[in-house]
mmCIF file of C-alpha atoms in Angstrom:
data_model
loop_
_atom_site.group_PDB
_atom_site.id
_atom_site.type_symbol
_atom_site.label_atom_id
_atom_site.label_comp_id
_atom_site.label_asym_id
_atom_site.label_seq_id
_atom_site.Cartn_x
_atom_site.Cartn_y
_atom_site.Cartn_z
ATOM 1 C CA UNK A 127 82.409 108.849 170.644
ATOM 2 C CA UNK A 128 79.705 109.616 168.536
ATOM 3 C CA UNK A 129 76.204 107.609 168.363
ATOM 4 C CA UNK A 130 75.585 105.780 165.472
ATOM 5 C CA UNK A 131 79.195 106.952 163.236
ATOM 6 C CA UNK A 132 79.963 103.547 162.075
ATOM 7 C CA UNK A 133 83.296 102.292 162.431
ATOM 8 C CA UNK A 134 86.128 101.216 159.570
ATOM 9 C CA UNK A 135 84.708 97.795 159.736
ATOM 10 C CA UNK A 136 81.540 98.815 159.268
ATOM 11 C CA UNK A 137 82.517 100.554 155.631
ATOM 12 C CA UNK A 138 84.608 98.111 154.298
ATOM 13 C CA UNK A 139 82.339 96.414 150.685
ATOM 14 C CA UNK A 140 80.644 93.102 150.562
ATOM 15 C CA UNK A 141 82.356 90.622 149.539
ATOM 16 C CA UNK A 142 80.618 88.166 148.123
ATOM 17 C CA UNK A 143 81.548 85.136 149.481
ATOM 18 C CA UNK A 144 80.984 82.966 145.373
ATOM 19 C CA UNK A 145 82.959 86.004 143.777
ATOM 20 C CA UNK A 146 85.830 84.884 145.421
ATOM 21 C CA UNK A 147 85.922 81.060 145.232
ATOM 22 C CA UNK A 148 84.765 81.490 141.539
ATOM 23 C CA UNK A 149 85.783 84.778 140.440
ATOM 24 C CA UNK A 150 84.816 85.629 136.224
ATOM 25 C CA UNK A 151 86.088 85.825 133.728
ATOM 26 C CA UNK A 152 87.366 89.184 133.528
ATOM 27 C CA UNK A 153 88.372 89.455 137.641
ATOM 28 C CA UNK A 154 90.625 86.106 137.124
ATOM 29 C CA UNK A 155 92.352 88.313 133.555
ATOM 30 C CA UNK A 156 92.703 90.870 136.079
ATOM 31 C CA UNK A 157 93.865 89.715 139.607
ATOM 32 C CA UNK A 158 96.433 87.634 138.118
ATOM 33 C CA UNK A 159 97.640 90.562 135.909
ATOM 34 C CA UNK A 160 97.883 92.432 139.104
ATOM 35 C CA UNK A 161 99.583 89.232 141.238
ATOM 36 C CA UNK A 162 102.197 89.760 137.783
ATOM 37 C CA UNK A 163 102.995 93.061 138.356
ATOM 38 C CA UNK A 164 101.795 93.672 134.986
ATOM 39 C CA UNK A 165 99.594 97.643 133.243
ATOM 40 C CA UNK A 166 97.191 97.164 130.751
ATOM 41 C CA UNK A 167 99.542 99.229 128.926
ATOM 42 C CA UNK A 168 101.866 96.541 129.227
ATOM 43 C CA UNK A 169 99.626 93.519 128.579
ATOM 44 C CA UNK A 170 97.944 95.933 125.072
ATOM 45 C CA UNK A 171 102.339 95.985 124.468
ATOM 46 C CA UNK A 172 102.699 92.050 124.689
ATOM 47 C CA UNK A 173 99.259 91.068 123.047
ATOM 48 C CA UNK A 174 99.399 93.373 120.666
ATOM 49 C CA UNK A 175 94.792 93.755 121.510
ATOM 50 C CA UNK A 176 94.406 97.425 122.264
ATOM 51 C CA UNK A 177 94.226 99.231 125.807
ATOM 52 C CA UNK A 178 89.763 99.627 125.711
ATOM 53 C CA UNK A 179 89.460 95.936 124.806
ATOM 54 C CA UNK A 180 91.192 95.100 127.292
ATOM 55 C CA UNK A 181 89.373 96.963 130.170
ATOM 56 C CA UNK A 182 86.146 95.450 128.228
ATOM 57 C CA UNK A 183 87.758 91.832 128.713
ATOM 58 C CA UNK A 184 88.795 92.412 132.786
ATOM 59 C CA UNK A 185 85.073 93.899 133.115
ATOM 60 C CA UNK A 186 83.149 90.889 131.998
ATOM 61 C CA UNK A 187 81.906 93.117 128.423
ATOM 62 C CA UNK A 188 82.812 91.093 125.490
ATOM 63 C CA UNK A 189 81.222 92.775 123.021
ATOM 64 C CA UNK A 190 83.837 95.096 122.279
ATOM 65 C CA UNK A 191 85.317 92.039 120.988
ATOM 66 C CA UNK A 192 83.741 91.496 117.981
ATOM 67 C CA UNK A 193 82.150 88.128 118.378
ATOM 68 C CA UNK A 194 82.321 85.299 119.681
ATOM 69 C CA UNK A 195 85.428 83.684 117.846
ATOM 70 C CA UNK A 196 87.959 87.109 118.572
ATOM 71 C CA UNK A 197 86.629 86.743 122.628
ATOM 72 C CA UNK A 198 87.666 83.305 122.451
ATOM 73 C CA UNK A 199 90.640 83.924 121.753
ATOM 74 C CA UNK A 200 91.205 88.191 123.011
ATOM 75 C CA UNK A 201 91.003 85.834 126.211
ATOM 76 C CA UNK A 202 93.393 83.475 125.508
ATOM 77 C CA UNK A 203 96.313 85.599 124.835
ATOM 78 C CA UNK A 204 95.126 87.240 127.626
ATOM 79 C CA UNK A 205 95.500 84.778 129.993
ATOM 80 C CA UNK A 206 99.404 83.363 129.077
ATOM 81 C CA UNK A 207 100.294 87.179 128.869
ATOM 82 C CA UNK A 208 99.568 87.085 133.018
ATOM 83 C CA UNK A 209 100.859 83.612 133.630
ATOM 84 C CA UNK A 210 97.715 81.792 133.408
ATOM 85 C CA UNK A 211 95.759 78.769 132.400
ATOM 86 C CA UNK A 212 93.315 79.656 129.708
ATOM 87 C CA UNK A 213 90.841 76.580 129.774
ATOM 88 C CA UNK A 214 89.377 76.959 132.562
ATOM 89 C CA UNK A 215 88.337 80.331 130.942
ATOM 90 C CA UNK A 216 87.064 78.982 128.173
ATOM 91 C CA UNK A 217 85.570 76.090 129.564
ATOM 92 C CA UNK A 218 83.824 78.827 131.802
ATOM 93 C CA UNK A 219 83.151 81.251 128.392
ATOM 94 C CA UNK A 220 82.057 78.231 126.365
ATOM 95 C CA UNK A 221 79.524 77.351 129.399
ATOM 96 C CA UNK A 222 77.688 81.048 129.836
ATOM 97 C CA UNK A 223 77.665 82.290 125.338
ATOM 98 C CA UNK A 224 76.163 78.812 123.925
ATOM 99 C CA UNK A 225 79.192 76.018 123.793
ATOM 100 C CA UNK A 226 82.381 76.681 121.617
ATOM 101 C CA UNK A 227 81.685 78.564 117.974
ATOM 102 C CA UNK A 228 82.373 77.540 114.785
ATOM 103 C CA UNK A 229 85.437 77.997 113.387
ATOM 104 C CA UNK A 230 86.058 81.602 111.037
ATOM 105 C CA UNK A 231 87.804 83.245 108.428
ATOM 106 C CA UNK A 232 90.829 85.112 109.378
ATOM 107 C CA UNK A 233 90.907 87.662 107.660
ATOM 108 C CA UNK A 234 87.536 89.475 109.722
ATOM 109 C CA UNK A 235 89.471 88.605 113.076
ATOM 110 C CA UNK A 236 91.559 91.692 112.460
ATOM 111 C CA UNK A 237 89.326 93.633 111.156
ATOM 112 C CA UNK A 238 87.864 93.911 114.155
ATOM 113 C CA UNK A 239 92.012 94.387 115.730
ATOM 114 C CA UNK A 240 92.583 96.910 113.104
ATOM 115 C CA UNK A 241 94.984 99.552 114.347
ATOM 116 C CA UNK A 242 93.759 103.111 113.844
ATOM 117 C CA UNK A 243 95.950 104.416 110.632
ATOM 118 C CA UNK A 244 98.899 107.135 111.456
ATOM 119 C CA UNK A 245 99.373 110.232 109.450
ATOM 120 C CA UNK A 246 100.536 109.529 106.440
ATOM 121 C CA UNK A 247 103.863 111.016 105.071
ATOM 122 C CA UNK A 248 105.770 111.136 101.444
ATOM 123 C CA UNK A 249 105.616 107.195 100.632
ATOM 124 C CA UNK A 250 109.449 107.526 99.872
ATOM 125 C CA UNK A 251 109.065 103.709 98.948
ATOM 126 C CA UNK A 252 106.891 103.415 96.614
ATOM 127 C CA UNK A 253 109.036 106.273 94.621
ATOM 128 C CA UNK A 254 112.127 103.967 95.271
ATOM 129 C CA UNK A 255 110.217 100.969 92.610
ATOM 130 C CA UNK A 256 109.204 103.483 90.104
ATOM 131 C CA UNK A 257 113.127 104.986 90.616
ATOM 132 C CA UNK A 258 114.218 101.548 89.997
ATOM 133 C CA UNK A 259 111.776 100.372 87.136
ATOM 134 C CA UNK A 260 112.131 103.246 85.468
ATOM 135 C CA UNK A 261 116.110 102.295 84.946
ATOM 136 C CA UNK A 262 115.465 98.546 84.442
ATOM 137 C CA UNK A 263 112.906 99.700 81.571
ATOM 138 C CA UNK A 264 115.858 102.119 80.588
ATOM 139 C CA UNK A 265 118.231 99.337 80.198
ATOM 140 C CA UNK A 266 115.825 97.152 78.450
ATOM 141 C CA UNK A 267 115.080 99.797 75.701
ATOM 142 C CA UNK A 268 118.794 100.425 75.003
ATOM 143 C CA UNK A 269 119.262 96.576 74.553
ATOM 144 C CA UNK A 270 116.974 97.336 71.089
ATOM 145 C CA UNK A 271 119.302 99.986 69.808
ATOM 146 C CA UNK A 272 121.355 99.001 66.891
ATOM 147 C CA UNK A 273 124.936 100.128 66.776
ATOM 148 C CA UNK A 274 123.850 103.115 64.733
ATOM 149 C CA UNK A 275 121.684 104.879 66.874
ATOM 150 C CA UNK A 276 118.188 103.331 65.325
ATOM 151 C CA UNK A 277 115.424 101.728 67.312
ATOM 152 C CA UNK A 278 115.317 97.912 65.026
ATOM 153 C CA UNK A 279 111.477 97.472 64.849
ATOM 154 C CA UNK A 280 109.521 93.981 64.291
ATOM 155 C CA UNK A 281 106.228 94.409 65.630
ATOM 156 C CA UNK A 282 105.754 94.786 61.395
ATOM 157 C CA UNK A 283 105.682 98.386 61.136
ATOM 158 C CA UNK A 284 104.632 99.686 58.389
ATOM 159 C CA UNK A 285 108.407 101.245 56.589
ATOM 160 C CA UNK A 286 108.132 105.093 55.580
ATOM 161 C CA UNK A 287 107.814 105.913 52.467
ATOM 162 C CA UNK A 288 111.565 107.557 51.605
ATOM 163 C CA UNK A 289 112.208 103.784 52.221
ATOM 164 C CA UNK A 290 113.136 101.448 49.460
ATOM 165 C CA UNK A 291 110.771 99.195 48.082
ATOM 166 C CA UNK A 292 112.919 96.009 48.560
ATOM 167 C CA UNK A 293 114.735 97.250 51.388
ATOM 168 C CA UNK A 294 117.998 94.809 52.449
ATOM 169 C CA UNK A 295 117.297 92.632 54.979
ATOM 170 C CA UNK A 296 118.427 93.181 58.497
ATOM 171 C CA UNK A 297 119.790 90.235 61.144
ATOM 172 C CA UNK A 298 118.159 90.990 63.994
ATOM 173 C CA UNK A 299 119.994 91.468 67.056
ATOM 174 C CA UNK A 300 119.248 88.587 70.160
ATOM 175 C CA UNK A 301 116.938 90.900 72.713
ATOM 176 C CA UNK A 302 117.365 88.860 76.555
ATOM 177 C CA UNK A 303 113.449 88.687 78.222
ATOM 178 C CA UNK A 304 113.204 91.142 81.032
ATOM 179 C CA UNK A 305 112.192 90.157 84.741
ATOM 180 C CA UNK A 306 108.920 91.430 85.487
ATOM 181 C CA UNK A 307 109.666 94.799 87.050
ATOM 182 C CA UNK A 308 107.983 93.838 90.530
ATOM 183 C CA UNK A 309 110.633 90.837 90.442
ATOM 184 C CA UNK A 310 113.914 93.569 89.248
ATOM 185 C CA UNK A 311 112.683 95.886 91.755
ATOM 186 C CA UNK A 312 112.925 92.731 94.380
ATOM 187 C CA UNK A 313 116.768 92.358 92.606
ATOM 188 C CA UNK A 314 117.989 95.827 92.634
ATOM 189 C CA UNK A 315 116.840 96.334 96.670
ATOM 190 C CA UNK A 316 119.802 98.587 98.595
ATOM 191 C CA UNK A 317 122.030 95.940 100.534
ATOM 192 C CA UNK A 318 121.642 98.598 102.902
ATOM 193 C CA UNK A 319 117.907 98.056 103.414
ATOM 194 C CA UNK A 320 115.122 95.528 103.881
ATOM 195 C CA UNK A 321 113.022 94.554 101.154
ATOM 196 C CA UNK A 322 109.691 92.704 101.541
ATOM 197 C CA UNK A 323 107.848 91.906 98.743
ATOM 198 C CA UNK A 324 104.180 90.001 99.872
ATOM 199 C CA UNK A 325 102.340 88.545 96.197
ATOM 200 C CA UNK A 326 98.694 87.058 97.539
ATOM 201 C CA UNK A 327 99.002 83.616 94.828
ATOM 202 C CA UNK A 328 96.238 81.180 96.169
ATOM 203 C CA UNK A 329 93.664 83.524 97.556
ATOM 204 C CA UNK A 330 93.307 87.265 99.450
ATOM 205 C CA UNK A 331 94.965 87.764 103.197
ATOM 206 C CA UNK A 332 94.734 91.243 105.030
ATOM 207 C CA UNK A 333 98.263 92.478 105.813
ATOM 208 C CA UNK A 334 99.740 94.740 107.670
ATOM 209 C CA UNK A 335 103.119 96.123 107.391
ATOM 210 C CA UNK A 336 105.090 99.045 109.695
ATOM 211 C CA UNK A 337 108.899 100.337 109.613
ATOM 212 C CA UNK A 338 111.232 100.481 112.552
ATOM 213 C CA UNK A 339 109.604 102.982 113.981
ATOM 214 C CA UNK A 340 106.581 101.853 114.200
ATOM 215 C CA UNK A 341 104.627 103.766 111.550
ATOM 216 C CA UNK A 342 102.377 101.665 108.782
ATOM 217 C CA UNK A 343 103.267 101.214 106.054
ATOM 218 C CA UNK A 344 100.580 99.043 105.018
ATOM 219 C CA UNK A 345 97.212 98.118 105.862
ATOM 220 C CA UNK A 346 94.243 96.173 103.736
ATOM 221 C CA UNK A 347 93.223 93.423 102.110
ATOM 222 C CA UNK A 348 96.173 92.452 99.023
ATOM 223 C CA UNK A 349 92.907 90.497 96.432
ATOM 224 C CA UNK A 350 94.651 87.316 94.752
ATOM 225 C CA UNK A 351 96.946 88.397 92.029
ATOM 226 C CA UNK A 352 97.498 91.780 93.471
ATOM 227 C CA UNK A 353 101.413 92.466 94.836
ATOM 228 C CA UNK A 354 102.678 94.806 97.926
ATOM 229 C CA UNK A 355 106.110 95.533 98.404
ATOM 230 C CA UNK A 356 107.464 97.511 101.737
ATOM 231 C CA UNK A 357 110.913 98.754 102.262
ATOM 232 C CA UNK A 358 112.316 100.057 105.620
ATOM 233 C CA UNK A 359 116.242 101.461 106.330
ATOM 234 C CA UNK A 360 116.562 98.893 109.675
ATOM 235 C CA UNK A 361 113.540 96.244 109.923
ATOM 236 C CA UNK A 362 109.995 95.116 108.492
ATOM 237 C CA UNK A 363 107.305 94.005 110.621
ATOM 238 C CA UNK A 364 104.450 92.005 109.020
ATOM 239 C CA UNK A 365 101.016 90.619 109.761
ATOM 240 C CA UNK A 366 99.907 88.031 107.625
ATOM 241 C CA UNK A 367 96.148 87.347 107.973
ATOM 242 C CA UNK A 368 95.390 84.199 106.042
ATOM 243 C CA UNK A 369 100.264 82.789 105.816
ATOM 244 C CA UNK A 370 98.961 80.168 103.666
ATOM 245 C CA UNK A 371 97.626 82.407 100.671
ATOM 246 C CA UNK A 372 101.019 84.041 99.790
ATOM 247 C CA UNK A 373 104.351 84.284 98.509
ATOM 248 C CA UNK A 374 107.122 86.105 100.447
ATOM 249 C CA UNK A 375 110.540 87.845 98.654
ATOM 250 C CA UNK A 376 112.802 89.286 101.435
ATOM 251 C CA UNK A 377 116.081 90.760 100.435
ATOM 252 C CA UNK A 378 115.302 88.921 96.777
ATOM 253 C CA UNK A 379 115.329 85.872 97.788
ATOM 254 C CA UNK A 380 112.017 83.369 98.117
ATOM 255 C CA UNK A 381 110.775 82.393 101.417
ATOM 256 C CA UNK A 382 109.823 78.936 102.023
ATOM 257 C CA UNK A 383 108.384 78.556 105.089
ATOM 258 C CA UNK A 384 105.450 76.113 105.128
ATOM 259 C CA UNK A 385 102.725 78.623 106.208
ATOM 260 C CA UNK A 386 99.319 75.983 106.452
ATOM 261 C CA UNK A 387 95.485 78.041 105.294
ATOM 262 C CA UNK A 388 94.100 80.322 107.274
ATOM 263 C CA UNK A 389 97.669 80.603 109.356
ATOM 264 C CA UNK A 390 98.592 83.886 111.345
ATOM 265 C CA UNK A 391 101.480 84.883 111.097
ATOM 266 C CA UNK A 392 103.537 88.012 113.026
ATOM 267 C CA UNK A 393 106.717 88.030 110.989
ATOM 268 C CA UNK A 394 109.726 90.858 111.221
ATOM 269 C CA UNK A 395 112.838 91.015 108.464
ATOM 270 C CA UNK A 396 116.120 92.672 108.841
ATOM 271 C CA UNK A 397 119.084 92.884 106.387
ATOM 272 C CA UNK A 398 121.237 90.273 105.327
ATOM 273 C CA UNK A 399 119.921 87.089 104.667
ATOM 274 C CA UNK A 400 116.267 86.575 105.783
ATOM 275 C CA UNK A 401 115.413 84.975 109.108
ATOM 276 C CA UNK A 402 111.831 85.488 110.488
ATOM 277 C CA UNK A 403 112.153 86.627 113.359
#
């Protein structure tokens, strides 16, 4: 038996009784995650909070969250994912950070969580929409053609010098108004695909869209009056930073969900009669 060597009991780290009784926010979340049999990857996948931020919060480092509003949202989301009551954690965070912060607009929050863009391939969606618009334009053009193959002019264009001085009056054929290209693209969308059009009607909103393979279709801010159309063979997943500011058309049908201003919505649409998942 050697003199002065430490026994296994002597090598155990000092246990802080106060920490065990009242764990920090990060420690409480980590213990609950382990007790639930979940990994950090599992929690990140379920909550869409990046792995690096989950690690930082479990280490009680809230700086990567981007501010108190975002930190509180992450804590609440992670607590629910590991089956932990978020209320005591929120009180603990507010007590340590000067109380509950003032409300912040939804769009900047997602700037902090934005998923890194993937390498983009050919934009087949834009090409398909352009082709549909071209077909609609051709149909509209042929509607103006007369029986003799000439185009009727109704905008006051000066006739050529070879025309008689007093041309015989000609009856104009009625022409049906053509719909806007974006509406036509939605209406003529193939039945074997899912087509989603997002239009910012009441303000700006951050939009994130990806296809059924997880490939990003769009990630950016949609200003008022702007529109984006997404198409996939099976499924389109959306995140709307301000759902109350946008209007949705899915597979040719307007979505009448009563989204509240400032509400963040995660939606999934598939082929056929649109039902958000």
